[in-house]
Short mmCIF file of C-alpha atoms and ligand atoms in Angstrom, two decimals:
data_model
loop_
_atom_site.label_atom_id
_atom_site.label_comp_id
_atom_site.label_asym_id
_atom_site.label_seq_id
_atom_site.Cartn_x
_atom_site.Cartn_y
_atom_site.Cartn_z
CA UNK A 1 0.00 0.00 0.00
CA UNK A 2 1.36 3.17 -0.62
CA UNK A 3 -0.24 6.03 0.85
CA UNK A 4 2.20 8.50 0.52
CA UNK A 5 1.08 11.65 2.80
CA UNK A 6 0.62 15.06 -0.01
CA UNK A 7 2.59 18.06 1.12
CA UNK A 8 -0.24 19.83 2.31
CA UNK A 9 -1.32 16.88 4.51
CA UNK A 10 2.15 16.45 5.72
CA UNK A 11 2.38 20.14 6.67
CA UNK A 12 -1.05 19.94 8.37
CA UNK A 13 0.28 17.02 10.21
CA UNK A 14 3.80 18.87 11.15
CA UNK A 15 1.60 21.89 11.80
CA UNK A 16 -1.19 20.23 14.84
CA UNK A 17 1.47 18.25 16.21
CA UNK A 18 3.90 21.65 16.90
CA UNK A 19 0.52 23.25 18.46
CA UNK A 20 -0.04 20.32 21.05
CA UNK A 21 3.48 20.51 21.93
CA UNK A 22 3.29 24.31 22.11
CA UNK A 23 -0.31 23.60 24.04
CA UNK A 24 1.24 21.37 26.41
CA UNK A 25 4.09 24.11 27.02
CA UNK A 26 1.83 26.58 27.80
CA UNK A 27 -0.64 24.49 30.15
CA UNK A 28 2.41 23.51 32.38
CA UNK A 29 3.61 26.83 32.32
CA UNK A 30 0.10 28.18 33.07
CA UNK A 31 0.35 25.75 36.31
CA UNK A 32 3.58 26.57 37.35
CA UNK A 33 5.34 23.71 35.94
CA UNK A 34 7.97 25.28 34.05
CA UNK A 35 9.51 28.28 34.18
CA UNK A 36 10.36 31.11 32.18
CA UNK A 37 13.27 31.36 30.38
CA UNK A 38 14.78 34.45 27.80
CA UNK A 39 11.00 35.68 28.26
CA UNK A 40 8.90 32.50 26.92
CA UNK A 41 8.19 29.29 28.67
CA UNK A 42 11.14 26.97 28.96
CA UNK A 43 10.33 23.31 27.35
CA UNK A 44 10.48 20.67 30.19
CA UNK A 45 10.91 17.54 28.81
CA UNK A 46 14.30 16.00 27.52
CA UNK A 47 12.31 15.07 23.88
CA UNK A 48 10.14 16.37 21.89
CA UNK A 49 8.70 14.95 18.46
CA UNK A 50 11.40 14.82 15.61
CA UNK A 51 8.93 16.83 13.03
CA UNK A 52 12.66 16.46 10.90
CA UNK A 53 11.78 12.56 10.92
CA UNK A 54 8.41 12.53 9.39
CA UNK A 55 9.38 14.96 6.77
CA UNK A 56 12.62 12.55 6.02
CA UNK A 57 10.72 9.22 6.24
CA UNK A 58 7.57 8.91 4.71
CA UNK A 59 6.63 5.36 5.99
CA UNK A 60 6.91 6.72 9.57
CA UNK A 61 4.63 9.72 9.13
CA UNK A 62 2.13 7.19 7.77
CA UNK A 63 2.34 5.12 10.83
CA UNK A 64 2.20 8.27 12.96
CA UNK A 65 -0.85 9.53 11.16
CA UNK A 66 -2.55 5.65 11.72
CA UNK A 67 -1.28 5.39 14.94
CA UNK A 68 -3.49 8.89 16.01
CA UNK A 69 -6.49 7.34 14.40
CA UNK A 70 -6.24 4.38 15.95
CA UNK A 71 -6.05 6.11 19.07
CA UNK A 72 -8.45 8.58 18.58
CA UNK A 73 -11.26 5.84 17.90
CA UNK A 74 -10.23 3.85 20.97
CA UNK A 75 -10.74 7.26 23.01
CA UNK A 76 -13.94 7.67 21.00
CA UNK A 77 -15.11 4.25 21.84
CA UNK A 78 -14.38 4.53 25.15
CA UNK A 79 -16.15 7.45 25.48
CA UNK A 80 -19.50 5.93 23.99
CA UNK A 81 -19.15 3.41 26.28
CA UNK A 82 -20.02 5.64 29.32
CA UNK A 83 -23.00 6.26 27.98
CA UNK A 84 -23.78 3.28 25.95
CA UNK A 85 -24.01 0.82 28.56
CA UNK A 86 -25.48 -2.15 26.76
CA UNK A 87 -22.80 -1.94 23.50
CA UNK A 88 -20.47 -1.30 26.52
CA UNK A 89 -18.46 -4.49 25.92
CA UNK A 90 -18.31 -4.74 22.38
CA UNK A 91 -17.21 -1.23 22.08
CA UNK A 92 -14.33 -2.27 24.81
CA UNK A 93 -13.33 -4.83 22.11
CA UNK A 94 -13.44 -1.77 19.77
CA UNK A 95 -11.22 0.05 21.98
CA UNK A 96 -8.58 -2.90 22.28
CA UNK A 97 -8.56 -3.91 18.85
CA UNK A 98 -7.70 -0.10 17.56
CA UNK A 99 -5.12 0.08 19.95
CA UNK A 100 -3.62 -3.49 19.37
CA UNK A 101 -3.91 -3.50 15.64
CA UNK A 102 -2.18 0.32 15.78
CA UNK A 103 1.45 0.26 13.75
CA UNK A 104 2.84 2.01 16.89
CA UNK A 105 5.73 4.11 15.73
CA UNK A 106 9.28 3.16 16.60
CA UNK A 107 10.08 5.76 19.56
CA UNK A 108 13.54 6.39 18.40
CA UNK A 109 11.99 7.98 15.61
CA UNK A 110 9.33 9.38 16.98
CA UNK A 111 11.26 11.28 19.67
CA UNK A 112 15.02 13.47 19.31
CA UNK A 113 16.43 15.29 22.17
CA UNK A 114 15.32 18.83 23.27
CA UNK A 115 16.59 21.55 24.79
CA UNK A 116 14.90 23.95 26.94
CA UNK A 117 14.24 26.70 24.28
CA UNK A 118 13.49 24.55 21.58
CA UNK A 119 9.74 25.71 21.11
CA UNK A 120 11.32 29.48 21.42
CA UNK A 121 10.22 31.50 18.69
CA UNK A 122 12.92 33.90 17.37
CA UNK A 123 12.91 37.10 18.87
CA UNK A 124 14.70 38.54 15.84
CA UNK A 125 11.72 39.42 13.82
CA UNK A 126 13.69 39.39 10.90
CA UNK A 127 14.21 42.89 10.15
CA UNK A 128 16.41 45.00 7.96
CA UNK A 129 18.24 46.94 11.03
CA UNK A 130 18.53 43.41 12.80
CA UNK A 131 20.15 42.24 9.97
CA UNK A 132 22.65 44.55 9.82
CA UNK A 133 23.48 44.46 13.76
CA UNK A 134 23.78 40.27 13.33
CA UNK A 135 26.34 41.39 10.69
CA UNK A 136 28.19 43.15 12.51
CA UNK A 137 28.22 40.18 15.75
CA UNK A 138 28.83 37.90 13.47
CA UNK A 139 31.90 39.56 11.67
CA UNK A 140 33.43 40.28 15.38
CA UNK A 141 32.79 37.03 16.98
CA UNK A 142 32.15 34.47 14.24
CA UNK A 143 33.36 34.77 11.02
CA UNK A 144 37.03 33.74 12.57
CA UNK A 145 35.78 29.85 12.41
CA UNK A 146 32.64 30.16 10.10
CA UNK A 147 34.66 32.61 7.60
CA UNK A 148 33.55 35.59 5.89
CA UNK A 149 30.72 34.08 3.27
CA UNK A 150 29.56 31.48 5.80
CA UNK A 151 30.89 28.20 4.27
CA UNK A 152 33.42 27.22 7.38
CA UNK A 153 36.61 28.59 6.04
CA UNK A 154 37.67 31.23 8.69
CA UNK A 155 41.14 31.84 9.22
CA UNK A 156 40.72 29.74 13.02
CA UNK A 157 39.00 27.12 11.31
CA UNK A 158 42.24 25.36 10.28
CA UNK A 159 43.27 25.09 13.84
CA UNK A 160 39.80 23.49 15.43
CA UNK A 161 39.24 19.68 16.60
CA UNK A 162 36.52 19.74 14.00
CA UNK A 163 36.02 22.05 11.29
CA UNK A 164 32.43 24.46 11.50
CA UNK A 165 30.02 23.03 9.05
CA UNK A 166 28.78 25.29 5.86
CA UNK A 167 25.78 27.37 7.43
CA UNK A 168 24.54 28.09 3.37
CA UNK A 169 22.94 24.78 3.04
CA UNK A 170 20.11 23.66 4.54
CA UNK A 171 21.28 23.58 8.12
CA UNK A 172 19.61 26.55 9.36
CA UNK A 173 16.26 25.74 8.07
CA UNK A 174 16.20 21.86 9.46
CA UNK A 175 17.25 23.23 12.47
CA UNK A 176 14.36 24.65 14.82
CA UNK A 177 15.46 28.45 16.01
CA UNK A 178 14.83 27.61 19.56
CA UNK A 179 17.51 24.79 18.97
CA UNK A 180 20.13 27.30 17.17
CA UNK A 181 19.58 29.81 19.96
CA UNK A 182 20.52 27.59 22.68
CA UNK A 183 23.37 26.18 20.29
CA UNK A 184 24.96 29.67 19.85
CA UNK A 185 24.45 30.79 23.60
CA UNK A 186 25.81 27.72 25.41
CA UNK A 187 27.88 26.06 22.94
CA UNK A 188 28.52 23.02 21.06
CA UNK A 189 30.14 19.75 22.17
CA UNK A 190 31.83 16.96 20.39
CA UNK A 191 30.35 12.82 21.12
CA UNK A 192 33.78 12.97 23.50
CA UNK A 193 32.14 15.95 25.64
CA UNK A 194 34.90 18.08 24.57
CA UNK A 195 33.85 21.86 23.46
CA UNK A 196 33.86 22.17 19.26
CA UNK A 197 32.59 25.53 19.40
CA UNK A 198 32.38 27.85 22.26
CA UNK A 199 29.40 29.64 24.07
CA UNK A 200 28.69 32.79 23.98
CA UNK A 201 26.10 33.78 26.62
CA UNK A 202 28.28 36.08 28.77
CA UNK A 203 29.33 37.93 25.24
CA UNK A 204 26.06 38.36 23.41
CA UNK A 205 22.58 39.68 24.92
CA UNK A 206 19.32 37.14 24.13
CA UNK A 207 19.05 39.92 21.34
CA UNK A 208 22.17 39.79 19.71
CA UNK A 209 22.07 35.82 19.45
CA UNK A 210 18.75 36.09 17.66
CA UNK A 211 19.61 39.09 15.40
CA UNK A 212 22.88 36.92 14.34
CA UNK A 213 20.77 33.76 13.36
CA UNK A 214 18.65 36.47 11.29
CA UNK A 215 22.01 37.41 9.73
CA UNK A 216 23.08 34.08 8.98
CA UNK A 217 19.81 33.06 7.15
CA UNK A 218 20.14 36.35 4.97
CA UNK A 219 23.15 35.15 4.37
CA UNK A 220 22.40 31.82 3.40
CA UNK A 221 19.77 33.16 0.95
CA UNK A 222 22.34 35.50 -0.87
CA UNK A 223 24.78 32.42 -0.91
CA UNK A 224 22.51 29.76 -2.35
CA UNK A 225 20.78 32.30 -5.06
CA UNK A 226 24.77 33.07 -6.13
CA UNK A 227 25.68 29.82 -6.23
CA UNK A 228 22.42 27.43 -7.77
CA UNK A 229 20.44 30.20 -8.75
CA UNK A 230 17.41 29.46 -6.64
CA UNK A 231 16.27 29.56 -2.81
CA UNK A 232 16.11 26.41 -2.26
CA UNK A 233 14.81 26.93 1.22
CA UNK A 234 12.30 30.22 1.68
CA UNK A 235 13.23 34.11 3.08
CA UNK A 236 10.77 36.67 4.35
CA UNK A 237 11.06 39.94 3.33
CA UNK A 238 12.89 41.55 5.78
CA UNK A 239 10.66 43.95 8.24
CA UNK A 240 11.47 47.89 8.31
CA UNK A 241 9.87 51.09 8.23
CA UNK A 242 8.01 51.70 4.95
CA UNK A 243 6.27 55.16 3.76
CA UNK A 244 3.11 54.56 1.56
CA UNK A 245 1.30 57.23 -0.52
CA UNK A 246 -2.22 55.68 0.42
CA UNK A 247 -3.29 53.93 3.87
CA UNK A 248 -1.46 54.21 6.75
CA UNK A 249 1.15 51.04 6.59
CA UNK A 250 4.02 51.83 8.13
CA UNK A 251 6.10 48.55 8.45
CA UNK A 252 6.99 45.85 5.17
CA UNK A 253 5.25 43.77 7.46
CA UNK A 254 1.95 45.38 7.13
CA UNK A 255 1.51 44.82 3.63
CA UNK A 256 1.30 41.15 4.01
CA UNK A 257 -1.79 39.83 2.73
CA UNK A 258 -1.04 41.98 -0.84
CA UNK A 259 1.66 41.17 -3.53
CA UNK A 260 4.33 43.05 -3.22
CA UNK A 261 6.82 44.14 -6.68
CA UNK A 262 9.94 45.26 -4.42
CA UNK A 263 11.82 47.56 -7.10
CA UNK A 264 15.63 48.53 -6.44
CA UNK A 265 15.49 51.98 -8.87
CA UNK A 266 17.79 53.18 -11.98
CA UNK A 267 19.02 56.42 -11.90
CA UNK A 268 17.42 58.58 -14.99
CA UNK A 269 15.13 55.13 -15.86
CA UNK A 270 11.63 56.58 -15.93
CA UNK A 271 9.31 55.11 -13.01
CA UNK A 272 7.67 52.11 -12.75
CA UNK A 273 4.57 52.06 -14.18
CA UNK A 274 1.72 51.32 -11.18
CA UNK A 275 0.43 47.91 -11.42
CA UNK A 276 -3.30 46.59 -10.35
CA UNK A 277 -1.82 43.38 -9.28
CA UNK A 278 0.73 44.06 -6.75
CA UNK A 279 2.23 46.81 -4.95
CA UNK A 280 5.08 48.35 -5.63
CA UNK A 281 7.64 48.99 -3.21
CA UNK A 282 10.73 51.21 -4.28
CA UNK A 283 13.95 50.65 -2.25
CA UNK A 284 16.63 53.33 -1.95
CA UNK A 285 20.22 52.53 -1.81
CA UNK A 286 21.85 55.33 -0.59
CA UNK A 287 23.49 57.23 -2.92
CA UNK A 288 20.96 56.10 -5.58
CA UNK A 289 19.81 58.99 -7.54
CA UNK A 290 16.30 59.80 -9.73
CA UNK A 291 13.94 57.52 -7.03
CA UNK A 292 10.63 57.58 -8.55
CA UNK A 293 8.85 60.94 -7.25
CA UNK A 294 5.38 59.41 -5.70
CA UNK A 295 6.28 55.26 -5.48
CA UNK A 296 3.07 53.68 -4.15
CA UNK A 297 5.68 52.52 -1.29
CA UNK A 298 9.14 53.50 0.09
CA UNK A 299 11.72 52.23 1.91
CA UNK A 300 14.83 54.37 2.72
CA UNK A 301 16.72 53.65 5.71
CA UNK A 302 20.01 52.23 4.84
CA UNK A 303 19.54 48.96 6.18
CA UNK A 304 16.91 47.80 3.80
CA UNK A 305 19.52 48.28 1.33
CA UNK A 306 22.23 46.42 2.85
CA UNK A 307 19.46 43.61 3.88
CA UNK A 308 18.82 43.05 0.18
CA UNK A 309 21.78 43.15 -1.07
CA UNK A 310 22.98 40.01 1.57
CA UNK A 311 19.55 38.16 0.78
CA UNK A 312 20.29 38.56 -3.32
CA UNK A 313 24.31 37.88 -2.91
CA UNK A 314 24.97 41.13 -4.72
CA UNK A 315 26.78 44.08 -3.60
CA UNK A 316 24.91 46.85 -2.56
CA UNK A 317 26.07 48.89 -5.92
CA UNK A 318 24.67 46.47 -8.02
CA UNK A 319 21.31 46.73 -6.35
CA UNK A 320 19.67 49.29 -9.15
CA UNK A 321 17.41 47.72 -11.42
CA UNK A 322 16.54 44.46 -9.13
CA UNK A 323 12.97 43.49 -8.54
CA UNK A 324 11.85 41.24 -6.05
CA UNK A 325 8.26 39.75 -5.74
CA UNK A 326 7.09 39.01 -2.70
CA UNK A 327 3.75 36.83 -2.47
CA UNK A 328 1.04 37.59 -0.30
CA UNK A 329 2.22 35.73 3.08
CA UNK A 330 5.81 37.62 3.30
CA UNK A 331 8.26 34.97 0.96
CA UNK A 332 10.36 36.24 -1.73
CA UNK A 333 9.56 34.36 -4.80
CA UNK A 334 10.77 35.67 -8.00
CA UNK A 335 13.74 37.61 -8.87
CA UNK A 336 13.84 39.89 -11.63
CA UNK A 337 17.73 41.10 -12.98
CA UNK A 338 18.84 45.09 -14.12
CA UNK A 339 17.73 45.39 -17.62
CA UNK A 340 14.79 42.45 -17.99
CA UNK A 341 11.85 43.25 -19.44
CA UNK A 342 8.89 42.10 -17.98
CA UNK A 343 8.59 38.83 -16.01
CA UNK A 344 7.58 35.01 -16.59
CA UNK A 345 7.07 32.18 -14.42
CA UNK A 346 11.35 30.66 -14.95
CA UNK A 347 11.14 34.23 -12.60
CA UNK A 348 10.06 32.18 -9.93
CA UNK A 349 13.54 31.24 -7.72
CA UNK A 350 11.35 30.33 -4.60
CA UNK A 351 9.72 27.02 -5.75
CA UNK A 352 7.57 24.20 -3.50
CA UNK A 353 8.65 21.70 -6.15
CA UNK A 354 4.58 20.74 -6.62
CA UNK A 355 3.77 21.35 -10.45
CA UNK A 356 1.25 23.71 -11.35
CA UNK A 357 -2.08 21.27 -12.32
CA UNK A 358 -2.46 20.06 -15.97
CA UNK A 359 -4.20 23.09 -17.87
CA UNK A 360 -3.89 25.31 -15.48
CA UNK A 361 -0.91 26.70 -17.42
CA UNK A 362 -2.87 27.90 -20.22
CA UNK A 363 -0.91 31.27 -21.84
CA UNK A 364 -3.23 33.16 -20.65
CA UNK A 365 -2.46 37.08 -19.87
CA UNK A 366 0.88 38.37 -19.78
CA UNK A 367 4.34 37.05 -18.20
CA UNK A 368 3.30 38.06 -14.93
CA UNK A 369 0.09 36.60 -14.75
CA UNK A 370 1.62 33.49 -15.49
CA UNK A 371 4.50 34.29 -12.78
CA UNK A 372 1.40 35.36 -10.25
CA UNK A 373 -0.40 31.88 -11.32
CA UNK A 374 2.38 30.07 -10.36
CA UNK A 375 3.27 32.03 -7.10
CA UNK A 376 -0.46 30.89 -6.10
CA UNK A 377 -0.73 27.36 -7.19
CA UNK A 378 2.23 27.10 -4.94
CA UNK A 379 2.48 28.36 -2.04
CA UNK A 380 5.42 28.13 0.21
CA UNK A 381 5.19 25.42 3.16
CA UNK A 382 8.08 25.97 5.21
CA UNK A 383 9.04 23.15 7.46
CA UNK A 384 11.73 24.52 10.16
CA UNK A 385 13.15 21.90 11.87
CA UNK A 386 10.31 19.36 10.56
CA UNK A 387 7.92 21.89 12.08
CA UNK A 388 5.91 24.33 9.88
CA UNK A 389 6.72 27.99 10.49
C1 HEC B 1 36.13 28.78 17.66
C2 HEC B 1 35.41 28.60 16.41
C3 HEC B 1 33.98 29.00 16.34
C4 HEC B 1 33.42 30.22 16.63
C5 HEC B 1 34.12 31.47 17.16
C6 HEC B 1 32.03 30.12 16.32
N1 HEC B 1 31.71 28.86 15.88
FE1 HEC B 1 29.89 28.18 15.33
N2 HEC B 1 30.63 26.32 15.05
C7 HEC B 1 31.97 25.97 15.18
C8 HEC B 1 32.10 24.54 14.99
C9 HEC B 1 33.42 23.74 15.04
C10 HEC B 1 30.80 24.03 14.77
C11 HEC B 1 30.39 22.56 14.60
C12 HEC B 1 30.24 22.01 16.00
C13 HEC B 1 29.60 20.66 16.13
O1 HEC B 1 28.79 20.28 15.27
O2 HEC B 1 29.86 20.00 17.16
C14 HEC B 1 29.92 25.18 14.80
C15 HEC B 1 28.54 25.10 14.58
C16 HEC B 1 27.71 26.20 14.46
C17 HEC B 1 26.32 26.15 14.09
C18 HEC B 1 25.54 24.91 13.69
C19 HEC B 1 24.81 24.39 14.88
C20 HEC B 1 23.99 23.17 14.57
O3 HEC B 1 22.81 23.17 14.95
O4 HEC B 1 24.50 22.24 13.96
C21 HEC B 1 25.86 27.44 14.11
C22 HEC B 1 24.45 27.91 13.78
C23 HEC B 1 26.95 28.28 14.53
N3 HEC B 1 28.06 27.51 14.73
C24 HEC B 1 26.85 29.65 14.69
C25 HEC B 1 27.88 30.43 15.23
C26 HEC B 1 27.71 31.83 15.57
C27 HEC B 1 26.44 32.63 15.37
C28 HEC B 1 28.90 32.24 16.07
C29 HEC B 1 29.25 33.62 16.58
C30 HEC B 1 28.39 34.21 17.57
C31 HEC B 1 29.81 31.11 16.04
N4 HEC B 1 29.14 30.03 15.54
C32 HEC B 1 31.11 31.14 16.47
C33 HEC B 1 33.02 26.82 15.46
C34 HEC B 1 32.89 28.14 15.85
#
């Protein structure tokens, strides 16, 4: 039989079992079970799920998925029983069957180690100016063993018992942020107990550690787009003061829930034209001159700037003339170069790898209604650490 979960059903699955963990967190903290800890409730237990396994092994997240019926009916027939008194015993057989005839998931896969902040959620919020102070950590206490593009080639690196792993693969997305924040404030150890990289919660503020994970994943992005032309794994648009013409939005933040054209500008290139389906969003890089008078959205501060330029792997002078679409929850999708004209769906460098459905791709409108369909028809599921975001 092979029942092989969809992605949708697998992130639904990923998705309910992070909330009853996160439930379950916040019903012993409501009691007084567990304490706080770097301002959210501390995770007690020693294990938690391994969301990473069920994404990995497909035959296990079916048996997880039969396992929960199996118990669910057993709880269900129990219940009825309470009140069903003359079905009572056959529904006990019910009950005992379900749970006998349950393919009980091995617990070595079920369950992986936890620390206490790995149900943390970052702190960072992912914005341009945190960005740019994770930069900054990272290039003064850091890039000595991780080196300066984040592949593990600092000048220390040479000298350690083990050399720092490449943080531009997928590392920092299977890893839950919780997990990363406790690695980078207390430290990693070797299977021999010895330290193989060192802590660094007198040195950095809860802050700090969070805005330098924030950094890293820009990184990342920039890296991977340089070197295999896509993001394999999904950024956010990084948060940061914006000035709109119309409304009152204030933060990128705010205009999730509308597309968004993000639109680096030329100097002396005439505007871009307003466009029904999106928003446009003009970013200045200092220095830049002949912005667009009256863009439907601006963002100025210098950050942005340097934000972009880390999550695109270009330097900041080559910004002019980029365009980034952003779809309506927040994830960069498509990248459009200086001098292209107009946009199709190969655009699209943030992909879920499900096809668009037969005849749905009908050449209908212009490239970016086709880029748009495509953006829509797949949407991004991120799994962090197994878990969906
Ligand atoms: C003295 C060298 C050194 C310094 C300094 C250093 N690291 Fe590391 N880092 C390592 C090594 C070695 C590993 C791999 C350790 C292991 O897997 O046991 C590592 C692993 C990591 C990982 C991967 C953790 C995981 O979940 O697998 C992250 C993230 C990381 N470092 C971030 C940082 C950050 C952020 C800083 C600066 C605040 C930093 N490192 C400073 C050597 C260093």
């Amino acid at each position: 039989m092979d029942l092989t979960l969809s992605p949708a059903a697998l992130n639904s699955l990923l998705a309910g079992l992070q909330e009853a963990q996160l439930a379950l967190r916040a019903a012993l903290h409501a009691l007084g079970l567990t304490p706080d800890l770097h301002g959210q409730p501390a995770w007690p237990f020693a294990s938690r799920i391994a969301g990473e396994m069920l994404v990995m092994d497909a035959g296990h997240a079916r048996r997880v998925v039969a396992s929960a019926a199996c118990l669910g009916l057993a709880v269900l027939a129990l219940a009825v029983s309470m009140f069903w008194r003359r079905a009572r015993l056959g529904l006990w057989g019910l009950a005992l069957a379900a749970l006998l005839l349950a393919p009980w998931p091995s617990s070595n896969l079920l369950l992986t180690p936890a620390m206490p902040t790995s149900f943390h959620a970052s702190r960072g919020g992912f914005t341009a100016e945190g960005i740019v102070r994770g930069q900054n950590i990272y290039e003064q206490h850091c890039l000595r063993c991780h080196g300066a593009d984040g592949r593990g080639e600092g000048p220390d690196a040479p000298g350690l018992a083990m050399w720092p792993p490449t943080l531009n693969g997928s590392l920092l997305w299977k890893r839950m942020e919780g997990e990363l924040f406790w690695r980078v404030r207390h430290g990693l150890q070797g299977r021999d107990g010895r330290p193989t990289m060192p802590d660094f919660e007198r040195q950095l503020s809860e802050r700090q550690v969070w805005e330098v994970l924030d950094f890293l994943q820009a990184q990342a992005a920039g890296q991977m787009l340089k070197e295999s032309g896509v993001w394999a794994y999904p950024v956010r648009l990084p948060d940061g003061p914006v000035r709109c013409l119309r409304g009152n939005r204030a933060t990128a933040r705010s205009l999730a829930g509308q597309r968004v054209r993000l639109a680096v500008p030329v100097a002396g290139a005439p505007a871009l034209a307003d466009d029904p389906r999106l928003v446009t969003l003009q970013l200045l890089v200092p220095g830049t001159l002949n912005a667009a008078a009256d863009p439907e959205c601006e963002m100025a501060e210098p950050a942005a700037a340097a934000s972009l330029s880390l999550i695109l792997g270009v330097p900041a002078g080559q910004l002019p003339g980029y365009q980034v679409m952003v779809d309506r929850q927040g994830w960069l999708r498509a990248v459009g170069k200086p001098g292209q004209a107009g946009w199709s769906e190969d655009d699209l460098v943030c992909r879920s790898g499900a096809r668009p459905e037969p005849g749905s791709a009908a050449p209908a409108g212009d490239g970016l209604d086709g880029l748009i369909r495509r953006m829509d028809a797949e949407p991004v599921r991120l799994l962090r650490g197994g878990f969906a975001h």
